[in-house]
Amino acid sequence: ARAVSRPAVPPAAAAEHALAVAAGQTTYEDPTTGYTVFTELSHLQRGACCGRGCRHCAYDWENVGRRTARRPKRTGAAAPVLADVKRPSESKVYTRKGDGGRARLVGSRDAETPKHSAVFEAVGDVDELGVKLGLAAFHAPEAPEGGVDVKARLLRTQALLLDAGAALTVLESGGKGAYARAARDAFDDAEIADLEREVDALDAALPPLRNFV
């Protein structure tokens, strides 16, 4: 049985979705929010539920709420292709509707959080640190035989920071949906312990601290 119940699709969005599917389109514009939404045709092309709680999931949300999504078995045959599916001629990245200086956090369907809020500053700081780690990893030399693999450490920490950024975007109130659970599960106590072990290992190689930093 599915552990997560699917919310009803708003009538206006359902109507737009039906028109898009009839036209063979893989996306449509939500009439309320202006966001681009994948149609059921797009999900059928993927071949499996991605587990992210998509509005028009063609697989009844079978992987939503799972830590690891189940993938379809590979038989060696080519993936099914929908016949007569028309590709959209363009996909605009703007809506001309504005956002009023607000944005949505995970677990909320409404753009209710001001963009100057501390949460977005925190997410930006984590992203910036991740970029710097990626740059450092790019320039890091290859690990000597039997030595410390600095590049691997940097890339592992960068990956953990991506998960931490996802966890930061979850609303504390109302964040009970599939998206919220997925983001919270992305960064847990075990990964915090991994980061602390990395810090301890690096700290052990430094001389004793004699001044306040």
mmCIF file of C-alpha atoms in Angstrom:
data_model
loop_
_atom_site.group_PDB
_atom_site.id
_atom_site.type_symbol
_atom_site.label_atom_id
_atom_site.label_comp_id
_atom_site.label_asym_id
_atom_site.label_seq_id
_atom_site.Cartn_x
_atom_site.Cartn_y
_atom_site.Cartn_z
ATOM 1 C CA ALA A 1 0.000 0.000 0.000
ATOM 2 C CA ARG A 2 1.163 3.501 -0.760
ATOM 3 C CA ALA A 3 2.263 5.357 2.365
ATOM 4 C CA VAL A 4 1.594 8.811 0.931
ATOM 5 C CA SER A 5 -1.807 9.982 -0.262
ATOM 6 C CA ARG A 6 -1.940 12.066 -3.433
ATOM 7 C CA PRO A 7 -3.605 15.486 -3.164
ATOM 8 C CA ALA A 8 -6.313 16.359 -5.643
ATOM 9 C CA VAL A 9 -5.201 18.306 -8.715
ATOM 10 C CA PRO A 10 -6.756 21.809 -8.794
ATOM 11 C CA PRO A 11 -9.572 21.912 -11.400
ATOM 12 C CA ALA A 12 -7.945 24.662 -13.464
ATOM 13 C CA ALA A 13 -4.658 22.741 -13.577
ATOM 14 C CA ALA A 14 -6.478 19.504 -14.434
ATOM 15 C CA ALA A 15 -8.141 21.223 -17.383
ATOM 16 C CA GLU A 16 -4.817 22.606 -18.670
ATOM 17 C CA HIS A 17 -3.232 19.184 -18.233
ATOM 18 C CA ALA A 18 -5.966 17.503 -20.261
ATOM 19 C CA LEU A 19 -5.483 19.996 -23.097
ATOM 20 C CA ALA A 20 -1.704 19.524 -23.033
ATOM 21 C CA VAL A 21 -1.999 15.717 -23.133
ATOM 22 C CA ALA A 22 -4.506 15.903 -25.990
ATOM 23 C CA ALA A 23 -1.979 18.033 -27.896
ATOM 24 C CA GLY A 24 0.825 15.553 -27.157
ATOM 25 C CA GLN A 25 2.759 18.028 -24.998
ATOM 26 C CA THR A 26 5.066 17.010 -22.158
ATOM 27 C CA THR A 27 4.592 20.219 -20.119
ATOM 28 C CA TYR A 28 2.010 22.906 -19.471
ATOM 29 C CA GLU A 29 1.855 26.168 -17.530
ATOM 30 C CA ASP A 30 -0.017 26.083 -14.230
ATOM 31 C CA PRO A 31 -2.736 28.749 -14.599
ATOM 32 C CA THR A 32 -2.471 29.745 -10.927
ATOM 33 C CA THR A 33 1.269 29.838 -10.239
ATOM 34 C CA GLY A 34 2.692 30.207 -13.734
ATOM 35 C CA TYR A 35 5.102 27.322 -13.117
ATOM 36 C CA THR A 36 5.910 24.766 -15.810
ATOM 37 C CA VAL A 37 4.493 21.335 -14.888
ATOM 38 C CA PHE A 38 5.307 17.946 -16.441
ATOM 39 C CA THR A 39 2.361 16.115 -17.973
ATOM 40 C CA GLU A 40 1.624 12.417 -17.639
ATOM 41 C CA LEU A 41 3.218 11.907 -21.076
ATOM 42 C CA SER A 42 6.533 13.144 -19.722
ATOM 43 C CA HIS A 43 6.394 10.720 -16.792
ATOM 44 C CA LEU A 44 5.520 7.799 -19.095
ATOM 45 C CA GLN A 45 8.653 8.552 -21.091
ATOM 46 C CA ARG A 46 10.732 8.362 -17.894
ATOM 47 C CA GLY A 47 9.606 4.780 -17.364
ATOM 48 C CA ALA A 48 9.311 4.798 -13.545
ATOM 49 C CA CYS A 49 8.148 6.866 -10.578
ATOM 50 C CA CYS A 50 10.963 9.219 -9.543
ATOM 51 C CA GLY A 51 9.671 9.408 -5.959
ATOM 52 C CA ARG A 52 9.365 13.206 -5.870
ATOM 53 C CA GLY A 53 5.580 13.382 -5.639
ATOM 54 C CA CYS A 54 4.966 14.717 -9.153
ATOM 55 C CA ARG A 55 1.470 16.084 -9.695
ATOM 56 C CA HIS A 56 0.702 13.927 -12.744
ATOM 57 C CA CYS A 57 2.746 10.830 -11.880
ATOM 58 C CA ALA A 58 1.726 7.961 -14.179
ATOM 59 C CA TYR A 59 2.805 5.337 -11.649
ATOM 60 C CA ASP A 60 0.481 6.095 -8.724
ATOM 61 C CA TRP A 61 3.358 7.541 -6.611
ATOM 62 C CA GLU A 62 4.721 4.023 -6.045
ATOM 63 C CA ASN A 63 8.176 5.330 -5.025
ATOM 64 C CA VAL A 64 7.083 8.357 -3.008
ATOM 65 C CA GLY A 65 8.221 8.078 0.599
ATOM 66 C CA ARG A 66 10.858 5.447 -0.184
ATOM 67 C CA ARG A 67 14.491 6.150 0.720
ATOM 68 C CA THR A 68 15.524 4.499 -2.549
ATOM 69 C CA ALA A 69 13.253 4.547 -5.569
ATOM 70 C CA ARG A 70 12.629 1.248 -7.316
ATOM 71 C CA ARG A 71 13.787 1.305 -10.909
ATOM 72 C CA PRO A 72 12.290 -0.755 -13.724
ATOM 73 C CA LYS A 73 14.172 -3.947 -14.541
ATOM 74 C CA ARG A 74 16.380 -3.680 -17.608
ATOM 75 C CA THR A 75 15.764 -6.436 -20.133
ATOM 76 C CA GLY A 76 18.084 -5.217 -22.837
ATOM 77 C CA ALA A 77 15.194 -3.967 -24.941
ATOM 78 C CA ALA A 78 14.917 -0.334 -25.886
ATOM 79 C CA ALA A 79 12.869 1.894 -23.622
ATOM 80 C CA PRO A 80 9.282 2.390 -24.841
ATOM 81 C CA VAL A 81 8.709 5.507 -26.858
ATOM 82 C CA LEU A 82 5.336 7.192 -27.065
ATOM 83 C CA ALA A 83 4.098 7.394 -30.609
ATOM 84 C CA ASP A 84 3.023 10.680 -32.153
ATOM 85 C CA VAL A 85 4.173 12.778 -29.191
ATOM 86 C CA LYS A 86 4.757 16.349 -30.309
ATOM 87 C CA ARG A 87 7.696 18.120 -28.758
ATOM 88 C CA PRO A 88 6.915 21.615 -27.461
ATOM 89 C CA SER A 89 8.372 24.218 -29.775
ATOM 90 C CA GLU A 90 9.592 26.344 -26.892
ATOM 91 C CA SER A 91 9.794 26.407 -23.106
ATOM 92 C CA LYS A 92 9.826 29.913 -21.708
ATOM 93 C CA VAL A 93 11.786 30.540 -18.527
ATOM 94 C CA TYR A 94 9.675 33.535 -17.543
ATOM 95 C CA THR A 95 5.978 33.963 -16.764
ATOM 96 C CA ARG A 96 5.494 37.784 -16.859
ATOM 97 C CA LYS A 97 3.594 37.448 -13.571
ATOM 98 C CA GLY A 98 6.268 38.409 -11.065
ATOM 99 C CA ASP A 99 6.665 36.880 -7.623
ATOM 100 C CA GLY A 100 6.231 39.873 -5.315
ATOM 101 C CA GLY A 101 9.655 39.229 -3.793
ATOM 102 C CA ARG A 102 8.527 35.912 -2.339
ATOM 103 C CA ALA A 103 9.362 32.264 -3.008
ATOM 104 C CA ARG A 104 8.139 28.816 -2.030
ATOM 105 C CA LEU A 105 9.860 26.558 0.460
ATOM 106 C CA VAL A 106 9.550 22.774 0.387
ATOM 107 C CA GLY A 107 6.218 21.666 1.795
ATOM 108 C CA SER A 108 4.354 24.800 0.734
ATOM 109 C CA ARG A 109 2.264 25.283 -2.394
ATOM 110 C CA ASP A 110 2.199 29.054 -1.976
ATOM 111 C CA ALA A 111 4.975 31.601 -2.492
ATOM 112 C CA GLU A 112 4.794 32.969 1.028
ATOM 113 C CA THR A 113 8.406 33.400 2.218
ATOM 114 C CA PRO A 114 10.170 36.742 1.516
ATOM 115 C CA LYS A 115 13.338 36.321 -0.502
ATOM 116 C CA HIS A 116 15.254 38.414 2.039
ATOM 117 C CA SER A 117 14.545 35.813 4.749
ATOM 118 C CA ALA A 118 17.446 34.240 6.610
ATOM 119 C CA VAL A 119 16.635 30.797 5.182
ATOM 120 C CA PHE A 120 17.470 31.900 1.637
ATOM 121 C CA GLU A 121 20.654 33.578 2.821
ATOM 122 C CA ALA A 122 21.638 30.330 4.544
ATOM 123 C CA VAL A 123 20.915 28.289 1.414
ATOM 124 C CA GLY A 124 22.994 30.740 -0.622
ATOM 125 C CA ASP A 125 25.887 30.500 1.828
ATOM 126 C CA VAL A 126 25.837 26.698 1.652
ATOM 127 C CA ASP A 127 25.731 26.825 -2.162
ATOM 128 C CA GLU A 128 28.642 29.284 -2.253
ATOM 129 C CA LEU A 129 30.717 27.052 0.011
ATOM 130 C CA GLY A 130 29.907 24.079 -2.207
ATOM 131 C CA VAL A 131 31.113 25.976 -5.280
ATOM 132 C CA LYS A 132 34.395 26.842 -3.546
ATOM 133 C CA LEU A 133 34.905 23.215 -2.566
ATOM 134 C CA GLY A 134 34.297 22.184 -6.170
ATOM 135 C CA LEU A 135 36.885 24.688 -7.375
ATOM 136 C CA ALA A 136 39.368 23.437 -4.788
ATOM 137 C CA ALA A 137 38.728 19.830 -5.845
ATOM 138 C CA PHE A 138 39.342 20.750 -9.481
ATOM 139 C CA HIS A 139 42.788 22.097 -8.615
ATOM 140 C CA ALA A 140 43.644 19.408 -6.042
ATOM 141 C CA PRO A 141 46.530 17.119 -7.071
ATOM 142 C CA GLU A 142 46.050 13.394 -7.454
ATOM 143 C CA ALA A 143 46.483 11.471 -4.218
ATOM 144 C CA PRO A 144 49.941 9.955 -3.759
ATOM 145 C CA GLU A 145 50.111 6.213 -3.238
ATOM 146 C CA GLY A 146 49.126 5.523 0.345
ATOM 147 C CA GLY A 147 48.492 9.230 0.962
ATOM 148 C CA VAL A 148 45.371 11.261 1.710
ATOM 149 C CA ASP A 149 42.971 11.692 -1.227
ATOM 150 C CA VAL A 150 42.164 15.378 -0.756
ATOM 151 C CA LYS A 151 40.065 15.590 -3.918
ATOM 152 C CA ALA A 152 37.813 12.726 -2.821
ATOM 153 C CA ARG A 153 37.338 14.340 0.593
ATOM 154 C CA LEU A 154 36.409 17.674 -0.968
ATOM 155 C CA LEU A 155 33.919 16.114 -3.380
ATOM 156 C CA ARG A 156 32.343 14.006 -0.620
ATOM 157 C CA THR A 157 31.901 17.085 1.560
ATOM 158 C CA GLN A 158 30.498 19.033 -1.394
ATOM 159 C CA ALA A 159 27.863 16.324 -1.898
ATOM 160 C CA LEU A 160 26.895 16.498 1.777
ATOM 161 C CA LEU A 161 26.496 20.274 1.489
ATOM 162 C CA LEU A 162 24.052 19.812 -1.396
ATOM 163 C CA ASP A 163 21.943 17.589 0.866
ATOM 164 C CA ALA A 164 22.234 20.119 3.696
ATOM 165 C CA GLY A 165 20.978 22.880 1.392
ATOM 166 C CA ALA A 166 17.950 20.768 0.505
ATOM 167 C CA ALA A 167 17.178 20.184 4.194
ATOM 168 C CA LEU A 168 17.331 23.930 4.869
ATOM 169 C CA THR A 169 14.453 24.594 2.475
ATOM 170 C CA VAL A 170 11.899 22.493 4.395
ATOM 171 C CA LEU A 171 9.165 24.408 6.184
ATOM 172 C CA GLU A 172 8.992 23.534 9.874
ATOM 173 C CA SER A 173 5.242 24.085 9.849
ATOM 174 C CA GLY A 174 3.207 22.382 7.149
ATOM 175 C CA GLY A 175 6.204 20.592 5.666
ATOM 176 C CA LYS A 176 4.630 17.151 5.880
ATOM 177 C CA GLY A 177 4.397 16.257 2.187
ATOM 178 C CA ALA A 178 6.543 13.956 0.083
ATOM 179 C CA TYR A 179 8.892 16.770 -0.927
ATOM 180 C CA ALA A 180 9.507 17.723 2.695
ATOM 181 C CA ARG A 181 10.252 14.158 3.747
ATOM 182 C CA ALA A 182 12.627 13.682 0.824
ATOM 183 C CA ALA A 183 14.576 16.836 1.688
ATOM 184 C CA ARG A 184 14.754 15.994 5.394
ATOM 185 C CA ASP A 185 15.882 12.442 4.642
ATOM 186 C CA ALA A 186 18.636 13.784 2.384
ATOM 187 C CA PHE A 187 20.658 15.039 5.341
ATOM 188 C CA ASP A 188 20.540 13.141 8.621
ATOM 189 C CA ASP A 189 22.547 12.509 11.779
ATOM 190 C CA ALA A 190 24.795 9.979 10.044
ATOM 191 C CA GLU A 191 25.923 12.547 7.494
ATOM 192 C CA ILE A 192 26.503 15.128 10.215
ATOM 193 C CA ALA A 193 28.737 12.553 11.924
ATOM 194 C CA ASP A 194 30.608 12.049 8.623
ATOM 195 C CA LEU A 195 31.290 15.779 8.396
ATOM 196 C CA GLU A 196 32.508 15.868 12.003
ATOM 197 C CA ARG A 197 34.897 12.979 11.296
ATOM 198 C CA GLU A 198 36.294 14.878 8.310
ATOM 199 C CA VAL A 199 36.827 17.971 10.482
ATOM 200 C CA ASP A 200 38.514 15.899 13.215
ATOM 201 C CA ALA A 201 40.825 14.211 10.694
ATOM 202 C CA LEU A 202 41.886 17.544 9.183
ATOM 203 C CA ASP A 203 42.252 19.143 12.602
ATOM 204 C CA ALA A 204 44.514 16.321 13.805
ATOM 205 C CA ALA A 205 47.016 17.197 11.068
ATOM 206 C CA LEU A 206 47.281 20.835 12.185
ATOM 207 C CA PRO A 207 49.669 22.187 14.823
ATOM 208 C CA PRO A 208 48.109 23.021 18.234
ATOM 209 C CA LEU A 209 46.006 26.188 18.190
ATOM 210 C CA ARG A 210 47.737 28.907 20.216
ATOM 211 C CA ASN A 211 45.667 31.941 19.207
ATOM 212 C CA PHE A 212 41.967 32.684 19.050
ATOM 213 C CA VAL A 213 40.586 32.525 15.504
#
